[in-house]
mmCIF file of C-alpha atoms in Angstrom:
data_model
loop_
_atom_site.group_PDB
_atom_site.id
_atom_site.type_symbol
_atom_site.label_atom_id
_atom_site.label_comp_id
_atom_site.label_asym_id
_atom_site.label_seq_id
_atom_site.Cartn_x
_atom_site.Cartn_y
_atom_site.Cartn_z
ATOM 1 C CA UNK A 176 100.686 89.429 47.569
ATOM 2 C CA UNK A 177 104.365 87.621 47.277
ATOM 3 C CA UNK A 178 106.461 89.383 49.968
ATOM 4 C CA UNK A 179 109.618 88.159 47.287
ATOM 5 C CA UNK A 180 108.345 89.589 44.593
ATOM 6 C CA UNK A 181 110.499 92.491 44.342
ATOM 7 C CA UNK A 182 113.664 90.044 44.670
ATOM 8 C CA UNK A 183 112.351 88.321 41.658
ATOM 9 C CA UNK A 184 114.347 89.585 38.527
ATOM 10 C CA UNK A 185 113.958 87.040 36.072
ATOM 11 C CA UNK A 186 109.986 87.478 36.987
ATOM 12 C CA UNK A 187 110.175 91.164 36.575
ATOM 13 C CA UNK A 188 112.012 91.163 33.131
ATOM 14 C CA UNK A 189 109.468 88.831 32.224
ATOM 15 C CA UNK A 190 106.604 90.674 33.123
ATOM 16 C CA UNK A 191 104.721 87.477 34.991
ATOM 17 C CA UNK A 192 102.351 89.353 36.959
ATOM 18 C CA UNK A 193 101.282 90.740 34.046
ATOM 19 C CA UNK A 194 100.772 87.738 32.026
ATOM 20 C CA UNK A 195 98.731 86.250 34.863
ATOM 21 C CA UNK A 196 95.752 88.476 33.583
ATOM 22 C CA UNK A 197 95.943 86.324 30.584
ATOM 23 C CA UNK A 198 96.704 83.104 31.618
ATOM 24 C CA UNK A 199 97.581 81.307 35.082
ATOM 25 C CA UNK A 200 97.839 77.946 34.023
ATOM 26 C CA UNK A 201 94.443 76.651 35.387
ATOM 27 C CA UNK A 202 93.448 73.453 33.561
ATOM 28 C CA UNK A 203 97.135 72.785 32.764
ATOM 29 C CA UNK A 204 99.113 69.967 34.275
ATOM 30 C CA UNK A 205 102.681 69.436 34.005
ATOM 31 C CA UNK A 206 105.172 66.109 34.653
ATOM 32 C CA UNK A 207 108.315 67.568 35.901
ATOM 33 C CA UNK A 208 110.786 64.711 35.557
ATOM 34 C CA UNK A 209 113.453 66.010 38.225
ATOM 35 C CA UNK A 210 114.656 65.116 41.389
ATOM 36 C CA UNK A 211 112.077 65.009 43.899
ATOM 37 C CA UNK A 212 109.739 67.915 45.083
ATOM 38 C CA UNK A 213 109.158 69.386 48.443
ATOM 39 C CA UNK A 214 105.220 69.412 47.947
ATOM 40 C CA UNK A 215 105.158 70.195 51.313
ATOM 41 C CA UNK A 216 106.834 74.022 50.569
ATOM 42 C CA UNK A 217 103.896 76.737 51.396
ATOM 43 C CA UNK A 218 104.945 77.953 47.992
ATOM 44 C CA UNK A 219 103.768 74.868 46.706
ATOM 45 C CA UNK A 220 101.253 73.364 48.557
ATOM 46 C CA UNK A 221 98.361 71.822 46.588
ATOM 47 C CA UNK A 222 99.798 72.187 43.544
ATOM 48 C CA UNK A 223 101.397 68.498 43.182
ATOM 49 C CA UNK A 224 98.663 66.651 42.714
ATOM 50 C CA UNK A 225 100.943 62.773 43.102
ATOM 51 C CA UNK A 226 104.395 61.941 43.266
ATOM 52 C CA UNK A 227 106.591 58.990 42.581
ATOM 53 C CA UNK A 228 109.743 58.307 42.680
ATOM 54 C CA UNK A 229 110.844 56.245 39.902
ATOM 55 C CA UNK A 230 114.992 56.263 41.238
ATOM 56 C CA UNK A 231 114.413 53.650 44.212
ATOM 57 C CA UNK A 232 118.083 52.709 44.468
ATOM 58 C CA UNK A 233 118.760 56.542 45.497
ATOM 59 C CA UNK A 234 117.161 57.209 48.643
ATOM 60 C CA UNK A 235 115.753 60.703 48.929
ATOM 61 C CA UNK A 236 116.018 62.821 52.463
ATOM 62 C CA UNK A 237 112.357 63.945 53.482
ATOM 63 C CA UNK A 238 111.019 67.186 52.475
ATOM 64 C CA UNK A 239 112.523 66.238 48.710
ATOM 65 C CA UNK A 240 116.133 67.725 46.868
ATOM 66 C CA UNK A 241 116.929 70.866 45.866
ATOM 67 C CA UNK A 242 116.690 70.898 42.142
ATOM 68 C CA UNK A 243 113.235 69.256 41.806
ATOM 69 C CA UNK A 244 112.013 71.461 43.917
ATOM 70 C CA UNK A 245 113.391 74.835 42.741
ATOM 71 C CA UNK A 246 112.297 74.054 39.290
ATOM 72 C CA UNK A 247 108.652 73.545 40.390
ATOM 73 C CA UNK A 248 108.761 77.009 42.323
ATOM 74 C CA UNK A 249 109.697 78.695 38.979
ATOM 75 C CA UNK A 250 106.924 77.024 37.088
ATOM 76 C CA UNK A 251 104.049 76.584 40.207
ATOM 77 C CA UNK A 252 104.665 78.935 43.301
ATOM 78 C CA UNK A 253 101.674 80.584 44.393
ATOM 79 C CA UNK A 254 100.470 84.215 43.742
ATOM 80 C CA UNK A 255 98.948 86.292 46.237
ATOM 81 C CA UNK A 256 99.467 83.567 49.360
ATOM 82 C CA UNK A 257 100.999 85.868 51.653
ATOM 83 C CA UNK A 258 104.470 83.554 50.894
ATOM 84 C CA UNK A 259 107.682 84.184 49.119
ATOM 85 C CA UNK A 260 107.490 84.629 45.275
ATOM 86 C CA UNK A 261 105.412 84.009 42.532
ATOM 87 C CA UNK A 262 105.388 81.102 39.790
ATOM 88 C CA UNK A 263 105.145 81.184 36.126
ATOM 89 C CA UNK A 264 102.029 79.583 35.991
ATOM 90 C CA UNK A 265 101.152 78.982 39.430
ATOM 91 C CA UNK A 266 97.568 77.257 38.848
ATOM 92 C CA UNK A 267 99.153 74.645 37.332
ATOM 93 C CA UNK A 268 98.510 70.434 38.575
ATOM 94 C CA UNK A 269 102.063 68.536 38.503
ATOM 95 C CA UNK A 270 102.890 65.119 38.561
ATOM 96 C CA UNK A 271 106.348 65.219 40.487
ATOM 97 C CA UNK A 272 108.304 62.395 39.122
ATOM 98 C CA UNK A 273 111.208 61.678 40.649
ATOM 99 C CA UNK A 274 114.093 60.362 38.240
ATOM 100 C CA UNK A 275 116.866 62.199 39.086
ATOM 101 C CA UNK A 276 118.739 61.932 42.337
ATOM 102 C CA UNK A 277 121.079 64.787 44.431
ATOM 103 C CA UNK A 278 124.452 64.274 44.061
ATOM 104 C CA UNK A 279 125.062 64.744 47.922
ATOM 105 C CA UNK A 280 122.894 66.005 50.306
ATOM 106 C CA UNK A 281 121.116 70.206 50.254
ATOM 107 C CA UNK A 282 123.064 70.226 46.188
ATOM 108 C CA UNK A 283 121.447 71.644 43.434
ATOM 109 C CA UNK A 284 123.536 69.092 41.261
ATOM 110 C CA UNK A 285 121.952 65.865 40.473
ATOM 111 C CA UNK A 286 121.802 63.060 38.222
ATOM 112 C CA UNK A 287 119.619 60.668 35.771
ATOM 113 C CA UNK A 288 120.175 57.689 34.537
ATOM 114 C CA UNK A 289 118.728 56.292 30.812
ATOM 115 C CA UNK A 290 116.452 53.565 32.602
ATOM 116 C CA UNK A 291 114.659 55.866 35.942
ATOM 117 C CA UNK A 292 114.512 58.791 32.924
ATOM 118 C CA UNK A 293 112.259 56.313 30.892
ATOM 119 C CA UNK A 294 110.464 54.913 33.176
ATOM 120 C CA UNK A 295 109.459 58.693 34.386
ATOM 121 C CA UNK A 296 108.452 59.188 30.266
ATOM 122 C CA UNK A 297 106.249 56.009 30.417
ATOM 123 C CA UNK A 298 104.727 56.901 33.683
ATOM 124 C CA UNK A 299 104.148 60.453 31.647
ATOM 125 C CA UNK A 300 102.294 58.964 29.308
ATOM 126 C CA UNK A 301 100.304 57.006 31.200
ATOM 127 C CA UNK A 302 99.095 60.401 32.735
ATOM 128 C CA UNK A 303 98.381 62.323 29.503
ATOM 129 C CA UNK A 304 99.760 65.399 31.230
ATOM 130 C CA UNK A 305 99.608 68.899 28.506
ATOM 131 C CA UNK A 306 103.586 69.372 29.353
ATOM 132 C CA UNK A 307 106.949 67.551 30.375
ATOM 133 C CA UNK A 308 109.153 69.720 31.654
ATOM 134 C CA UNK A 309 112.820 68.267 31.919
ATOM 135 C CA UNK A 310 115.154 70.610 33.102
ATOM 136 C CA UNK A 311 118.201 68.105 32.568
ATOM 137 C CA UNK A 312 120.812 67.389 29.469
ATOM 138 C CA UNK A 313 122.856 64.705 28.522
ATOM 139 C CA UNK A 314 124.079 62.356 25.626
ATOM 140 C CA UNK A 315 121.829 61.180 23.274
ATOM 141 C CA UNK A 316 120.105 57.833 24.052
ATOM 142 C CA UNK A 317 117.718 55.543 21.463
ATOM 143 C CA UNK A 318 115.281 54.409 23.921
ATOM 144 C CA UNK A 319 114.562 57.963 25.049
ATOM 145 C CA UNK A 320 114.338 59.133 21.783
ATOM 146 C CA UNK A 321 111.578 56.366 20.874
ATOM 147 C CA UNK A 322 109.573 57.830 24.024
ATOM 148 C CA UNK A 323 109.809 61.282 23.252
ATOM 149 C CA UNK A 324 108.609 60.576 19.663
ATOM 150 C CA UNK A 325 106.018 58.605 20.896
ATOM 151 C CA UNK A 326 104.835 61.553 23.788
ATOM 152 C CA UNK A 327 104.701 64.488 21.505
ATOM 153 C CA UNK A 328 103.042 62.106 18.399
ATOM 154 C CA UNK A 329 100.015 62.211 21.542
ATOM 155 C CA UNK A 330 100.137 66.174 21.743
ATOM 156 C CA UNK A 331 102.279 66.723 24.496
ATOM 157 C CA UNK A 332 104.985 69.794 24.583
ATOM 158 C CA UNK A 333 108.403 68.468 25.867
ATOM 159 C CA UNK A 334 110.700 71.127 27.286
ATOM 160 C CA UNK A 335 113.904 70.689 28.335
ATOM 161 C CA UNK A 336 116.639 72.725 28.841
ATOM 162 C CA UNK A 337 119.995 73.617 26.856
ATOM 163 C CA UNK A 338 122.762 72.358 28.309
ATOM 164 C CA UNK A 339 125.032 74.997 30.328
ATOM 165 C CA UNK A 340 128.139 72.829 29.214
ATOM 166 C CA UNK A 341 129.905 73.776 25.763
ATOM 167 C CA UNK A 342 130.643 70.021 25.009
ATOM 168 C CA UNK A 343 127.720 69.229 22.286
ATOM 169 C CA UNK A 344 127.528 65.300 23.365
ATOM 170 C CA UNK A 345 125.404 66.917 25.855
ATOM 171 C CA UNK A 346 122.562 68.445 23.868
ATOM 172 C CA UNK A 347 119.833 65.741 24.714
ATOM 173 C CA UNK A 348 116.831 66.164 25.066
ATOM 174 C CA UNK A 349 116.675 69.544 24.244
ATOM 175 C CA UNK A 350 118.362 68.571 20.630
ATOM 176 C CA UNK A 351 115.556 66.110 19.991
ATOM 177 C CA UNK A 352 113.029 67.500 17.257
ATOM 178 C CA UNK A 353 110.176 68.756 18.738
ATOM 179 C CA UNK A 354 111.153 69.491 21.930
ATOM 180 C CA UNK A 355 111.068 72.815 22.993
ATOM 181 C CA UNK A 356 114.723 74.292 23.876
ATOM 182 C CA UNK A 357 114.854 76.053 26.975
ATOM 183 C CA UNK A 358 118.077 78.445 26.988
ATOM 184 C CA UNK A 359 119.415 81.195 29.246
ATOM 185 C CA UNK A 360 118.386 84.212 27.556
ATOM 186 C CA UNK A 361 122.006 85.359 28.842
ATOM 187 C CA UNK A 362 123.718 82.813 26.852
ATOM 188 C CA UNK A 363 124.071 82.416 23.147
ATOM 189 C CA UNK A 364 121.626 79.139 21.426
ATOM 190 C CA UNK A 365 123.309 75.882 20.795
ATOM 191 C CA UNK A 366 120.935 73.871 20.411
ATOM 192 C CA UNK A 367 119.815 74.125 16.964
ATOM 193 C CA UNK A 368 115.973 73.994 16.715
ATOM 194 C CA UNK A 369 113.303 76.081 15.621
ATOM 195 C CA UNK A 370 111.031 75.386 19.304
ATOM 196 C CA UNK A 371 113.230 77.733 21.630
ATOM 197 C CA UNK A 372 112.633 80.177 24.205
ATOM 198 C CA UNK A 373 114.802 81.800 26.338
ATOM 199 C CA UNK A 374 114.571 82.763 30.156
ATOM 200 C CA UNK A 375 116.601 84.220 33.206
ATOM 201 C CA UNK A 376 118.897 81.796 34.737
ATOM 202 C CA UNK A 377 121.051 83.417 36.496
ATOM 203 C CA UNK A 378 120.341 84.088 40.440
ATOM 204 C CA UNK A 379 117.174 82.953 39.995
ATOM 205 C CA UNK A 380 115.354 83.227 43.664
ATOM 206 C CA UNK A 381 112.954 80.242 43.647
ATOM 207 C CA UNK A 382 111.650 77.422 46.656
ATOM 208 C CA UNK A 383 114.184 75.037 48.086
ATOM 209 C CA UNK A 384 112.900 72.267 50.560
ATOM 210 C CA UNK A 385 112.005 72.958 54.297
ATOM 211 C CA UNK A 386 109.915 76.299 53.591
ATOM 212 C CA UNK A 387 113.182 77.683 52.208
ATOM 213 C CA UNK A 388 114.440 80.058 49.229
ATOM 214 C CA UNK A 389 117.584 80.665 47.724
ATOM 215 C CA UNK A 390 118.896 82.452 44.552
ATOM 216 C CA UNK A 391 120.162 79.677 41.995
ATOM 217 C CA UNK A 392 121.505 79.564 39.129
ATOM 218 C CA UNK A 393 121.487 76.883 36.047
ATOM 219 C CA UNK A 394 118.888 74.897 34.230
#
C-alpha cells in the first residue's frame, strides 16, 4: 500500500481507492501544462513518459518546481508502491510540459506567460494526448482561445482550474466554453459553465520535488 494514505483527506472524501476498481487511468495520457515535474519523485516514476520545457528564458533548478510537480502527484502518484500517497488516476502517461515558471525558488507560486502557454497547447496537439490539464488562471487572451477551440474541436477534454482570486478578469481558461471548470468544492462556482467539478483543495498532501511531500493548498 501508500503509507500516506490515511493523511490523504481530499482522497478519502473522494473515495479514490474505491474508484480504482473501476478505472485507474490505464490507456489515458494527460499534458499537464505547469511548471516543471520532478519525474524523478518515487511517487512518480515512470509515469512521465517526455518532458519539455517550453519557458527557456526561466531556468528551472533540477529535480523540477513545486507546483508542476504537486499537481502531477494528485492526478499520477502510484498505488500500492510501498511510497507516500496515492493518485487520482495513477496509471496514467503524461507529457510534462513546462510553461510556467516558480516565482522564486521551493514556491508553490508561479507564472505563465500568453506565448510559452501556447506553445505548450501546440506541442499538445501535436501529441493527441485524451486530456490537458491546466491548473492555472488568468485574463482572457485571443490566441489561446483559437488553440483551445481548435484542441477540444479534435476530442480532447481541457481542464483547468477556477481561479482562487474574486477579481473575474481572471477566469481564463476555465471560463472558455468547453473546458471543464475545476473548483474547490469548499468554495462557491464562479465560473459560469455547465463542465464543472469540484474537488478538495485545501491541505491537500501531494509530491513536491526531491522525494518530498507537503500539504498544499490552491489550484
Amino acid at each position: 500500500g501508500s503509507p500516506r494514505v490515511d493523511l490523504q483527506a481530499g482522497a478519502i472524501q473522494m473515495e479514490v481507492e474505491q474508484a480504482h476498481r473501476i478505472a485507474t487511468g490505464r490507456g489515458v495520457s494527460i499534458a499537464i501544462i505547469d511548471s516543471a515535474v520532478d519525474g524523478s519523485h518515487p511517487d512518480l516514476r515512470g509515469r512521465v513518459r517526455l518532458a519539455r520545457n517550453l519557458a527557456e528564458r526561466f531556468p528551472v533548478a533540477r529535480g523540477g518546481e513545486v507546483h508542476g510537480t504537486a499537481i502531477a502527484g494528485i492526478i499520477a502518484s502510484a498505488v500500492n508502491n510501498s511510497e507516500g500517497i496515492i493518485g487520482v488516476a495513477p496509471d496514467v502517461s503524461i507529457a510534462a510540459l513546462r510553461a510556467c515558471w516558480a516565482v522564486e525558488q521551493d514556491s508553490l507560486a508561479a507564472q505563465c506567460s500568453s506565448f510559452t502557454l501556447a506553445r505548450a497547447l501546440e506541442t499538445a496537439l501535436s501529441l493527441s494526448p485524451n486530456v490537458i490539464n491546466m491548473s492555472l488562471a488568468g485574463p482572457s487572451d485571443p490566441l489561446l482561445s483559437r488553440l483551445l477551440d481548435e484542441v477540444i474541436e479534435r476530442g480532447i477534454i481541457v481542464v483547468a482550474a477556477q481561479a482562487e482570486t474574486d477579481e473575474s478578469a481572471h477566469e481564463f481558461p476555465a471560463s472558455h466554453p468547453k473546458v471543464l471548470s475545476a473548483h474547490s468544492s469548499a468554495a462557491a462556482l464562479r465560473v459560469p459553465s455547465v463542465y464543472r467539478v469540484a474537488a478538495p483543495a485545501t491541505e491537500v498532501l501531494t509530491t513536491t520535488p526531491g522525494a518530498k511531500y507537503a500539504f498544499l493548498t490552491g489550484n
